[in-house]
PDB file of C-alpha atoms in Angstrom:
ATOM      1  CA  UNK A  87     101.004 119.876  94.279  1.00 86.00           C
ATOM      2  CA  UNK A  88     101.459 118.491  97.783  1.00 95.00           C
ATOM      3  CA  UNK A  89      98.519 118.433 100.166  1.00 98.00           C
ATOM      4  CA  UNK A  90      98.047 118.023 103.905  1.00 98.00           C
ATOM      5  CA  UNK A  91      96.102 114.810 104.446  1.00 98.00           C
ATOM      6  CA  UNK A  92      94.723 113.597 107.771  1.00 98.00           C
ATOM      7  CA  UNK A  93      94.187 109.833 107.948  1.00 98.00           C
ATOM      8  CA  UNK A  94      92.519 108.101 110.893  1.00 98.00           C
ATOM      9  CA  UNK A  95      93.239 104.439 111.599  1.00 97.00           C
ATOM     10  CA  UNK A  96      96.607 104.816 109.868  1.00 97.00           C
ATOM     11  CA  UNK A  97      98.519 102.127 111.754  1.00 95.00           C
ATOM     12  CA  UNK A  98      97.419  99.153 109.639  1.00 94.00           C
ATOM     13  CA  UNK A  99      95.400  97.996 106.645  1.00 94.00           C
ATOM     14  CA  UNK A 100      94.190 100.544 104.119  1.00 97.00           C
ATOM     15  CA  UNK A 101      95.197 103.454 106.334  1.00 97.00           C
ATOM     16  CA  UNK A 102      98.866 102.556 106.474  1.00 97.00           C
ATOM     17  CA  UNK A 103      99.077 101.482 102.829  1.00 97.00           C
ATOM     18  CA  UNK A 104      97.544 104.768 101.674  1.00 98.00           C
ATOM     19  CA  UNK A 105      99.630 106.846 104.092  1.00 98.00           C
ATOM     20  CA  UNK A 106     102.862 105.351 102.727  1.00 98.00           C
ATOM     21  CA  UNK A 107     101.821 105.853  99.113  1.00 98.00           C
ATOM     22  CA  UNK A 108     100.807 109.466  99.747  1.00 98.00           C
ATOM     23  CA  UNK A 109     104.070 110.165 101.563  1.00 98.00           C
ATOM     24  CA  UNK A 110     105.961 108.750  98.591  1.00 98.00           C
ATOM     25  CA  UNK A 111     104.066 111.210  96.380  1.00 97.00           C
ATOM     26  CA  UNK A 112     105.318 114.095  98.524  1.00 98.00           C
ATOM     27  CA  UNK A 113     102.184 114.844 100.515  1.00 98.00           C
ATOM     28  CA  UNK A 114     102.285 115.800 104.202  1.00 98.00           C
ATOM     29  CA  UNK A 115     100.425 113.284 106.344  1.00 98.00           C
ATOM     30  CA  UNK A 116      98.807 113.546 109.752  1.00 98.00           C
ATOM     31  CA  UNK A 117      98.541 109.893 110.737  1.00 98.00           C
ATOM     32  CA  UNK A 118      96.370 109.064 113.725  1.00 98.00           C
ATOM     33  CA  UNK A 119      96.101 105.740 115.505  1.00 97.00           C
ATOM     34  CA  UNK A 120      95.370 104.367 118.944  1.00 94.00           C
ATOM     35  CA  UNK A 121      99.028 103.222 119.120  1.00 93.00           C
ATOM     36  CA  UNK A 122     101.439 105.457 117.219  1.00 95.00           C
ATOM     37  CA  UNK A 123     104.317 102.988 117.704  1.00 96.00           C
ATOM     38  CA  UNK A 124     102.917 101.195 114.658  1.00 95.00           C
ATOM     39  CA  UNK A 125     103.826 104.285 112.622  1.00 97.00           C
ATOM     40  CA  UNK A 126     107.505 104.396 113.628  1.00 98.00           C
ATOM     41  CA  UNK A 127     108.656 102.904 110.334  1.00 97.00           C
ATOM     42  CA  UNK A 128     106.959 105.690 108.370  1.00 98.00           C
ATOM     43  CA  UNK A 129     108.435 108.344 110.686  1.00 98.00           C
ATOM     44  CA  UNK A 130     111.911 106.885 110.202  1.00 98.00           C
ATOM     45  CA  UNK A 131     111.476 106.841 106.427  1.00 98.00           C
ATOM     46  CA  UNK A 132     109.761 110.219 105.921  1.00 98.00           C
ATOM     47  CA  UNK A 133     110.723 112.340 108.942  1.00 98.00           C
ATOM     48  CA  UNK A 134     108.924 115.666 109.300  1.00 97.00           C
ATOM     49  CA  UNK A 135     106.672 114.884 106.347  1.00 98.00           C
ATOM     50  CA  UNK A 136     104.509 112.788 108.710  1.00 98.00           C
ATOM     51  CA  UNK A 137     102.968 113.837 112.007  1.00 98.00           C
ATOM     52  CA  UNK A 138     101.846 110.812 114.067  1.00 98.00           C
ATOM     53  CA  UNK A 139      99.222 111.581 116.687  1.00 98.00           C
ATOM     54  CA  UNK A 140      97.489 109.235 119.151  1.00 98.00           C
ATOM     55  CA  UNK A 141      93.716 109.287 118.761  1.00 98.00           C
ATOM     56  CA  UNK A 142      90.685 107.431 119.988  1.00 98.00           C
ATOM     57  CA  UNK A 143      87.994 108.631 117.578  1.00 98.00           C
ATOM     58  CA  UNK A 144      85.254 107.914 120.116  1.00 98.00           C
ATOM     59  CA  UNK A 145      86.678 110.638 122.397  1.00 98.00           C
ATOM     60  CA  UNK A 146      85.195 113.806 120.901  1.00 98.00           C
ATOM     61  CA  UNK A 147      87.307 116.176 123.013  1.00 98.00           C
ATOM     62  CA  UNK A 148      90.491 114.375 121.979  1.00 98.00           C
ATOM     63  CA  UNK A 149      89.352 114.484 118.327  1.00 98.00           C
ATOM     64  CA  UNK A 150      88.944 118.265 118.469  1.00 98.00           C
ATOM     65  CA  UNK A 151      92.338 118.710 120.159  1.00 98.00           C
ATOM     66  CA  UNK A 152      94.075 116.394 117.682  1.00 98.00           C
ATOM     67  CA  UNK A 153      92.658 118.143 114.621  1.00 98.00           C
ATOM     68  CA  UNK A 154      93.665 121.513 116.093  1.00 98.00           C
ATOM     69  CA  UNK A 155      97.234 120.212 116.604  1.00 98.00           C
ATOM     70  CA  UNK A 156      97.311 118.949 113.028  1.00 98.00           C
ATOM     71  CA  UNK A 157      96.169 122.291 111.652  1.00 98.00           C
ATOM     72  CA  UNK A 158      98.628 124.264 113.761  1.00 98.00           C
ATOM     73  CA  UNK A 159     101.487 121.990 112.680  1.00 98.00           C
ATOM     74  CA  UNK A 160     100.953 122.095 108.908  1.00 98.00           C
ATOM     75  CA  UNK A 161      98.848 125.256 108.599  1.00 98.00           C
ATOM     76  CA  UNK A 162      95.963 123.637 106.744  1.00 98.00           C
ATOM     77  CA  UNK A 163      94.065 120.381 106.197  1.00 98.00           C
ATOM     78  CA  UNK A 164      93.261 119.655 102.556  1.00 98.00           C
ATOM     79  CA  UNK A 165      91.988 116.096 102.768  1.00 98.00           C
ATOM     80  CA  UNK A 166      90.470 113.987 105.521  1.00 99.00           C
ATOM     81  CA  UNK A 167      90.405 110.203 105.102  1.00 98.00           C
ATOM     82  CA  UNK A 168      88.072 108.833 107.778  1.00 98.00           C
ATOM     83  CA  UNK A 169      89.390 105.288 107.834  1.00 97.00           C
ATOM     84  CA  UNK A 170      89.185 104.216 111.500  1.00 96.00           C
ATOM     85  CA  UNK A 171      86.729 101.380 112.058  1.00 96.00           C
ATOM     86  CA  UNK A 172      86.296  97.672 112.661  1.00 95.00           C
ATOM     87  CA  UNK A 173      83.885  94.824 111.990  1.00 96.00           C
ATOM     88  CA  UNK A 174      81.647  93.167 114.572  1.00 96.00           C
ATOM     89  CA  UNK A 175      80.845  89.604 113.504  1.00 96.00           C
ATOM     90  CA  UNK A 176      77.748  87.913 114.851  1.00 96.00           C
ATOM     91  CA  UNK A 177      74.003  87.530 114.428  1.00 97.00           C
ATOM     92  CA  UNK A 178      71.782  90.414 115.471  1.00 98.00           C
ATOM     93  CA  UNK A 179      70.271  88.320 118.286  1.00 98.00           C
ATOM     94  CA  UNK A 180      73.727  87.558 119.660  1.00 98.00           C
ATOM     95  CA  UNK A 181      74.805  91.184 119.899  1.00 98.00           C
ATOM     96  CA  UNK A 182      75.028  92.710 123.369  1.00 98.00           C
ATOM     97  CA  UNK A 183      74.167  96.317 124.106  1.00 98.00           C
ATOM     98  CA  UNK A 184      77.832  97.108 124.760  1.00 98.00           C
ATOM     99  CA  UNK A 185      78.922  95.526 121.471  1.00 98.00           C
ATOM    100  CA  UNK A 186      76.236  97.345 119.493  1.00 98.00           C
ATOM    101  CA  UNK A 187      77.033 100.718 121.035  1.00 98.00           C
ATOM    102  CA  UNK A 188      80.787 100.309 120.561  1.00 98.00           C
ATOM    103  CA  UNK A 189      80.348  99.394 116.888  1.00 98.00           C
ATOM    104  CA  UNK A 190      78.363 102.586 116.306  1.00 98.00           C
ATOM    105  CA  UNK A 191      80.664 104.673 118.524  1.00 98.00           C
ATOM    106  CA  UNK A 192      83.706 103.835 116.400  1.00 98.00           C
ATOM    107  CA  UNK A 193      82.308 103.412 112.886  1.00 98.00           C
ATOM    108  CA  UNK A 194      79.664 106.142 112.937  1.00 98.00           C
ATOM    109  CA  UNK A 195      80.140 108.590 115.801  1.00 98.00           C
ATOM    110  CA  UNK A 196      83.934 108.539 115.540  1.00 98.00           C
ATOM    111  CA  UNK A 197      83.659 109.389 111.849  1.00 98.00           C
ATOM    112  CA  UNK A 198      81.143 112.132 112.673  1.00 98.00           C
ATOM    113  CA  UNK A 199      83.379 113.725 115.329  1.00 98.00           C
ATOM    114  CA  UNK A 200      86.407 113.869 113.036  1.00 98.00           C
ATOM    115  CA  UNK A 201      84.292 115.218 110.174  1.00 99.00           C
ATOM    116  CA  UNK A 202      82.881 117.965 112.402  1.00 98.00           C
ATOM    117  CA  UNK A 203      86.361 118.818 113.674  1.00 98.00           C
ATOM    118  CA  UNK A 204      87.880 119.463 110.227  1.00 98.00           C
ATOM    119  CA  UNK A 205      84.930 121.339 108.740  1.00 98.00           C
ATOM    120  CA  UNK A 206      85.641 124.779 110.283  1.00 98.00           C
ATOM    121  CA  UNK A 207      89.185 124.713 108.845  1.00 98.00           C
ATOM    122  CA  UNK A 208      88.007 123.602 105.416  1.00 98.00           C
ATOM    123  CA  UNK A 209      85.252 126.238 105.389  1.00 98.00           C
ATOM    124  CA  UNK A 210      87.824 128.917 106.235  1.00 98.00           C
ATOM    125  CA  UNK A 211      90.004 127.691 103.363  1.00 98.00           C
ATOM    126  CA  UNK A 212      86.978 127.441 101.055  1.00 98.00           C
ATOM    127  CA  UNK A 213      88.342 124.075  99.956  1.00 98.00           C
ATOM    128  CA  UNK A 214      88.723 120.502 101.128  1.00 98.00           C
ATOM    129  CA  UNK A 215      87.926 116.880 100.426  1.00 98.00           C
ATOM    130  CA  UNK A 216      86.371 114.570 103.006  1.00 99.00           C
ATOM    131  CA  UNK A 217      86.795 110.902 102.122  1.00 99.00           C
ATOM    132  CA  UNK A 218      84.661 108.550 104.202  1.00 98.00           C
ATOM    133  CA  UNK A 219      85.709 104.901 104.155  1.00 98.00           C
ATOM    134  CA  UNK A 220      82.361 103.174 104.011  1.00 98.00           C
ATOM    135  CA  UNK A 221      81.764  99.722 102.514  1.00 98.00           C
ATOM    136  CA  UNK A 222      79.645  97.987  99.916  1.00 98.00           C
ATOM    137  CA  UNK A 223      77.870  96.800 103.072  1.00 98.00           C
ATOM    138  CA  UNK A 224      76.531 100.317 103.335  1.00 98.00           C
ATOM    139  CA  UNK A 225      74.659  99.579 100.102  1.00 98.00           C
ATOM    140  CA  UNK A 226      73.521  95.997 100.709  1.00 98.00           C
ATOM    141  CA  UNK A 227      73.750  93.610 103.652  1.00 97.00           C
ATOM    142  CA  UNK A 228      75.298  90.291 104.527  1.00 95.00           C
ATOM    143  CA  UNK A 229      74.132  88.038 107.384  1.00 96.00           C
ATOM    144  CA  UNK A 230      76.075  87.944 110.660  1.00 96.00           C
ATOM    145  CA  UNK A 231      77.309  91.503 110.129  1.00 97.00           C
ATOM    146  CA  UNK A 232      74.134  93.314 111.116  1.00 98.00           C
ATOM    147  CA  UNK A 233      75.639  96.033 113.308  1.00 98.00           C
ATOM    148  CA  UNK A 234      78.512  96.630 110.898  1.00 98.00           C
ATOM    149  CA  UNK A 235      76.018  96.895 108.028  1.00 98.00           C
ATOM    150  CA  UNK A 236      73.974  99.353 110.097  1.00 98.00           C
ATOM    151  CA  UNK A 237      77.007 101.508 110.922  1.00 98.00           C
ATOM    152  CA  UNK A 238      77.948 101.809 107.250  1.00 98.00           C
ATOM    153  CA  UNK A 239      74.355 102.517 106.152  1.00 98.00           C
ATOM    154  CA  UNK A 240      74.469 105.349 108.702  1.00 98.00           C
ATOM    155  CA  UNK A 241      77.767 106.628 107.271  1.00 98.00           C
ATOM    156  CA  UNK A 242      76.218 106.621 103.790  1.00 98.00           C
ATOM    157  CA  UNK A 243      73.202 108.677 104.851  1.00 98.00           C
ATOM    158  CA  UNK A 244      75.275 111.132 106.860  1.00 98.00           C
ATOM    159  CA  UNK A 245      77.827 111.676 104.106  1.00 98.00           C
ATOM    160  CA  UNK A 246      75.338 112.039 101.271  1.00 98.00           C
ATOM    161  CA  UNK A 247      73.615 114.753 103.312  1.00 98.00           C
ATOM    162  CA  UNK A 248      76.941 116.381 104.180  1.00 99.00           C
ATOM    163  CA  UNK A 249      77.886 116.617 100.505  1.00 98.00           C
ATOM    164  CA  UNK A 250      74.848 118.810  99.815  1.00 98.00           C
ATOM    165  CA  UNK A 251      75.531 121.004 102.855  1.00 98.00           C
ATOM    166  CA  UNK A 252      79.210 121.804 102.195  1.00 98.00           C
ATOM    167  CA  UNK A 253      79.323 122.012  98.398  1.00 98.00           C
ATOM    168  CA  UNK A 254      78.925 125.804  98.502  1.00 98.00           C
ATOM    169  CA  UNK A 255      82.097 126.043 100.640  1.00 98.00           C
ATOM    170  CA  UNK A 256      84.230 124.314  97.999  1.00 98.00           C
ATOM    171  CA  UNK A 257      84.331 121.078 100.021  1.00 98.00           C
ATOM    172  CA  UNK A 258      83.919 117.723  98.276  1.00 98.00           C
ATOM    173  CA  UNK A 259      82.710 114.514  99.932  1.00 98.00           C
ATOM    174  CA  UNK A 260      83.433 111.001  98.662  1.00 98.00           C
ATOM    175  CA  UNK A 261      82.274 107.657 100.026  1.00 98.00           C
ATOM    176  CA  UNK A 262      84.790 104.897  99.338  1.00 98.00           C
ATOM    177  CA  UNK A 263      82.925 101.566  99.285  1.00 98.00           C
ATOM    178  CA  UNK A 264      85.335  98.613  99.269  1.00 98.00           C
ATOM    179  CA  UNK A 265      84.198  95.029  98.899  1.00 96.00           C
ATOM    180  CA  UNK A 266      86.191  92.420 100.822  1.00 94.00           C
ATOM    181  CA  UNK A 267      89.978  92.845 100.795  1.00 94.00           C
ATOM    182  CA  UNK A 268      92.794  90.762 102.245  1.00 89.00           C
ATOM    183  CA  UNK A 269      93.492  93.017 105.214  1.00 84.00           C
ATOM    184  CA  UNK A 270      93.212  91.988 108.868  1.00 79.00           C
ATOM    185  CA  UNK A 271      89.702  93.536 108.996  1.00 74.00           C
ATOM    186  CA  UNK A 272      88.166  90.078 109.453  1.00 65.00           C
ATOM    187  CA  UNK A 273      91.073  88.889 111.591  1.00 67.00           C
ATOM    188  CA  UNK A 274      92.916  90.696 114.389  1.00 71.00           C
ATOM    189  CA  UNK A 275      90.895  93.883 113.910  1.00 73.00           C
ATOM    190  CA  UNK A 276      87.517  92.152 114.193  1.00 86.00           C
ATOM    191  CA  UNK A 277      85.262  91.579 117.187  1.00 94.00           C
ATOM    192  CA  UNK A 278      83.053  88.523 117.705  1.00 94.00           C
ATOM    193  CA  UNK A 279      79.775  88.082 119.521  1.00 95.00           C
ATOM    194  CA  UNK A 280      79.148  85.158 121.866  1.00 95.00           C
ATOM    195  CA  UNK A 281      77.655  82.463 119.683  1.00 95.00           C
ATOM    196  CA  UNK A 282      74.109  81.092 119.816  1.00 97.00           C
ATOM    197  CA  UNK A 283      74.242  77.574 118.284  1.00 97.00           C
ATOM    198  CA  UNK A 284      71.024  78.141 116.299  1.00 98.00           C
ATOM    199  CA  UNK A 285      73.028  80.363 113.915  1.00 97.00           C
ATOM    200  CA  UNK A 286      75.920  77.927 113.366  1.00 96.00           C
ATOM    201  CA  UNK A 287      74.653  76.617 110.007  1.00 96.00           C
ATOM    202  CA  UNK A 288      74.067  80.138 108.686  1.00 96.00           C
ATOM    203  CA  UNK A 289      77.572  81.198 109.699  1.00 93.00           C
ATOM    204  CA  UNK A 290      79.119  78.113 108.127  1.00 93.00           C
ATOM    205  CA  UNK A 291      77.274  78.768 104.865  1.00 93.00           C
ATOM    206  CA  UNK A 292      78.441  82.390 104.924  1.00 89.00           C
ATOM    207  CA  UNK A 293      82.070  81.399 105.501  1.00 86.00           C
ATOM    208  CA  UNK A 294      81.954  78.744 102.797  1.00 88.00           C
ATOM    209  CA  UNK A 295      80.384  81.104 100.275  1.00 85.00           C
ATOM    210  CA  UNK A 296      83.580  83.033  99.595  1.00 83.00           C
ATOM    211  CA  UNK A 297      86.702  82.081  97.656  1.00 85.00           C
ATOM    212  CA  UNK A 298      90.201  83.605  97.664  1.00 84.00           C
ATOM    213  CA  UNK A 299      89.178  85.524  94.535  1.00 87.00           C
ATOM    214  CA  UNK A 300      86.399  87.200  96.524  1.00 89.00           C
ATOM    215  CA  UNK A 301      88.967  89.321  98.338  1.00 93.00           C
ATOM    216  CA  UNK A 302      90.899  92.072  96.601  1.00 96.00           C
ATOM    217  CA  UNK A 303      94.563  92.951  97.076  1.00 96.00           C
ATOM    218  CA  UNK A 304      94.811  96.013  99.355  1.00 96.00           C
ATOM    219  CA  UNK A 305      97.819  97.386  97.457  1.00 97.00           C
ATOM    220  CA  UNK A 306      95.721  97.571  94.287  1.00 97.00           C
ATOM    221  CA  UNK A 307      93.587 100.309  95.888  1.00 98.00           C
ATOM    222  CA  UNK A 308      96.515 102.735  95.964  1.00 98.00           C
ATOM    223  CA  UNK A 309      96.204 104.023  92.383  1.00 98.00           C
ATOM    224  CA  UNK A 310      92.423 104.681  92.585  1.00 98.00           C
ATOM    225  CA  UNK A 311      92.855 106.497  95.917  1.00 98.00           C
ATOM    226  CA  UNK A 312      95.748 108.625  94.621  1.00 98.00           C
ATOM    227  CA  UNK A 313      93.685 109.529  91.556  1.00 98.00           C
ATOM    228  CA  UNK A 314      90.684 110.343  93.754  1.00 98.00           C
ATOM    229  CA  UNK A 315      92.741 112.747  95.864  1.00 98.00           C
ATOM    230  CA  UNK A 316      94.183 114.386  92.752  1.00 98.00           C
ATOM    231  CA  UNK A 317      90.759 114.846  91.147  1.00 98.00           C
ATOM    232  CA  UNK A 318      89.245 118.322  90.963  1.00 97.00           C
ATOM    233  CA  UNK A 319      85.731 116.867  90.626  1.00 98.00           C
ATOM    234  CA  UNK A 320      85.730 113.681  92.738  1.00 98.00           C
ATOM    235  CA  UNK A 321      82.659 111.415  92.710  1.00 98.00           C
ATOM    236  CA  UNK A 322      80.304 111.107  95.658  1.00 98.00           C
ATOM    237  CA  UNK A 323      80.697 107.324  95.620  1.00 98.00           C
ATOM    238  CA  UNK A 324      83.516 105.021  94.532  1.00 98.00           C
ATOM    239  CA  UNK A 325      83.278 101.222  94.825  1.00 98.00           C
ATOM    240  CA  UNK A 326      86.653  99.504  95.211  1.00 98.00           C
ATOM    241  CA  UNK A 327      86.988  95.919  93.997  1.00 97.00           C
ATOM    242  CA  UNK A 328      85.362  93.879  91.236  1.00 96.00           C
ATOM    243  CA  UNK A 329      82.929  91.969  93.489  1.00 96.00           C
ATOM    244  CA  UNK A 330      80.912  94.885  94.836  1.00 96.00           C
ATOM    245  CA  UNK A 331      79.455  96.504  91.728  1.00 97.00           C
ATOM    246  CA  UNK A 332      77.648  93.454  90.257  1.00 97.00           C
ATOM    247  CA  UNK A 333      75.998  92.754  93.620  1.00 97.00           C
ATOM    248  CA  UNK A 334      75.013  96.391  94.140  1.00 98.00           C
ATOM    249  CA  UNK A 335      73.551  96.515  90.620  1.00 98.00           C
ATOM    250  CA  UNK A 336      71.495  93.363  91.231  1.00 98.00           C
ATOM    251  CA  UNK A 337      70.280  94.508  94.645  1.00 98.00           C
ATOM    252  CA  UNK A 338      69.173  97.905  93.358  1.00 98.00           C
ATOM    253  CA  UNK A 339      67.417  96.355  90.369  1.00 98.00           C
ATOM    254  CA  UNK A 340      65.451  94.152  92.784  1.00 98.00           C
ATOM    255  CA  UNK A 341      64.585  97.140  94.962  1.00 98.00           C
ATOM    256  CA  UNK A 342      63.400  99.191  91.997  1.00 98.00           C
ATOM    257  CA  UNK A 343      61.297  96.271  90.759  1.00 98.00           C
ATOM    258  CA  UNK A 344      59.666  95.912  94.184  1.00 98.00           C
ATOM    259  CA  UNK A 345      58.928  99.636  94.425  1.00 98.00           C
ATOM    260  CA  UNK A 346      57.519  99.604  90.892  1.00 98.00           C
ATOM    261  CA  UNK A 347      55.282  96.643  91.691  1.00 98.00           C
ATOM    262  CA  UNK A 348      53.837  98.451  94.705  1.00 98.00           C
ATOM    263  CA  UNK A 349      53.771 102.018  93.371  1.00 98.00           C
ATOM    264  CA  UNK A 350      49.951 102.188  93.306  1.00 97.00           C
ATOM    265  CA  UNK A 351      49.797 101.191  96.971  1.00 97.00           C
ATOM    266  CA  UNK A 352      52.441 103.827  97.702  1.00 98.00           C
ATOM    267  CA  UNK A 353      50.481 106.528  95.889  1.00 97.00           C
ATOM    268  CA  UNK A 354      47.227 105.665  97.681  1.00 97.00           C
ATOM    269  CA  UNK A 355      49.023 105.944 101.014  1.00 98.00           C
ATOM    270  CA  UNK A 356      49.614 109.640 100.245  1.00 97.00           C
ATOM    271  CA  UNK A 357      45.909 110.336 100.838  1.00 97.00           C
ATOM    272  CA  UNK A 358      45.258 112.860  98.046  1.00 95.00           C
TER     273      UNK A 358
END
């Protein structure tokens, strides 16, 4: 059964790969991007099945107008894939106020505005699926990605809360948590802070710590995403890639051990 699926950041990377695969399955796609020219090939191939719309997710008024256009065009919105985002590379100390705010504006507030915009339509339908593209870096951290880590931790907290609030309306929420993939996320799509030499050794060690096998093939995510959208009982969280889960498991085991070790201190802090 075909669905109407709104995808932000659909001009490249995961967004475009998933949009194409969903179009091939017969779904109707609202594809948003800052520059819709990058979607011309999909329009030529799929015609009226795709509606390309320009969107800057940090502009809340434009978000509301764009979602309204999408709903008027197709008559409903069944799935939202909040994919727009980018990575800011640099040590926390290096990060300027403007860089920090822009990272949160796009990755967190942009996601929030689009989520809020689709919710009234999904509530009216008494159905819907909101898919938030988070990251394994919303579950653990890596150095020199502090603001990106923070933005995805924020997405995790927001979306977990949202899932409990909208369940009664027949709306599902899923956090997709990819590990590293061979997209241009760390290339043309990335932003860099101005370097402080004191962090050069740390950055070099971070860069040298990965191998080609550390990064998944973006095309391999298509089948899991198609299955997720087809599911009647989708999970709250879905890690994509083989690297993420072992690290998450280890990190959470360490956290639990630390909490266990200090549980008496924690209990005393309650006061009664």
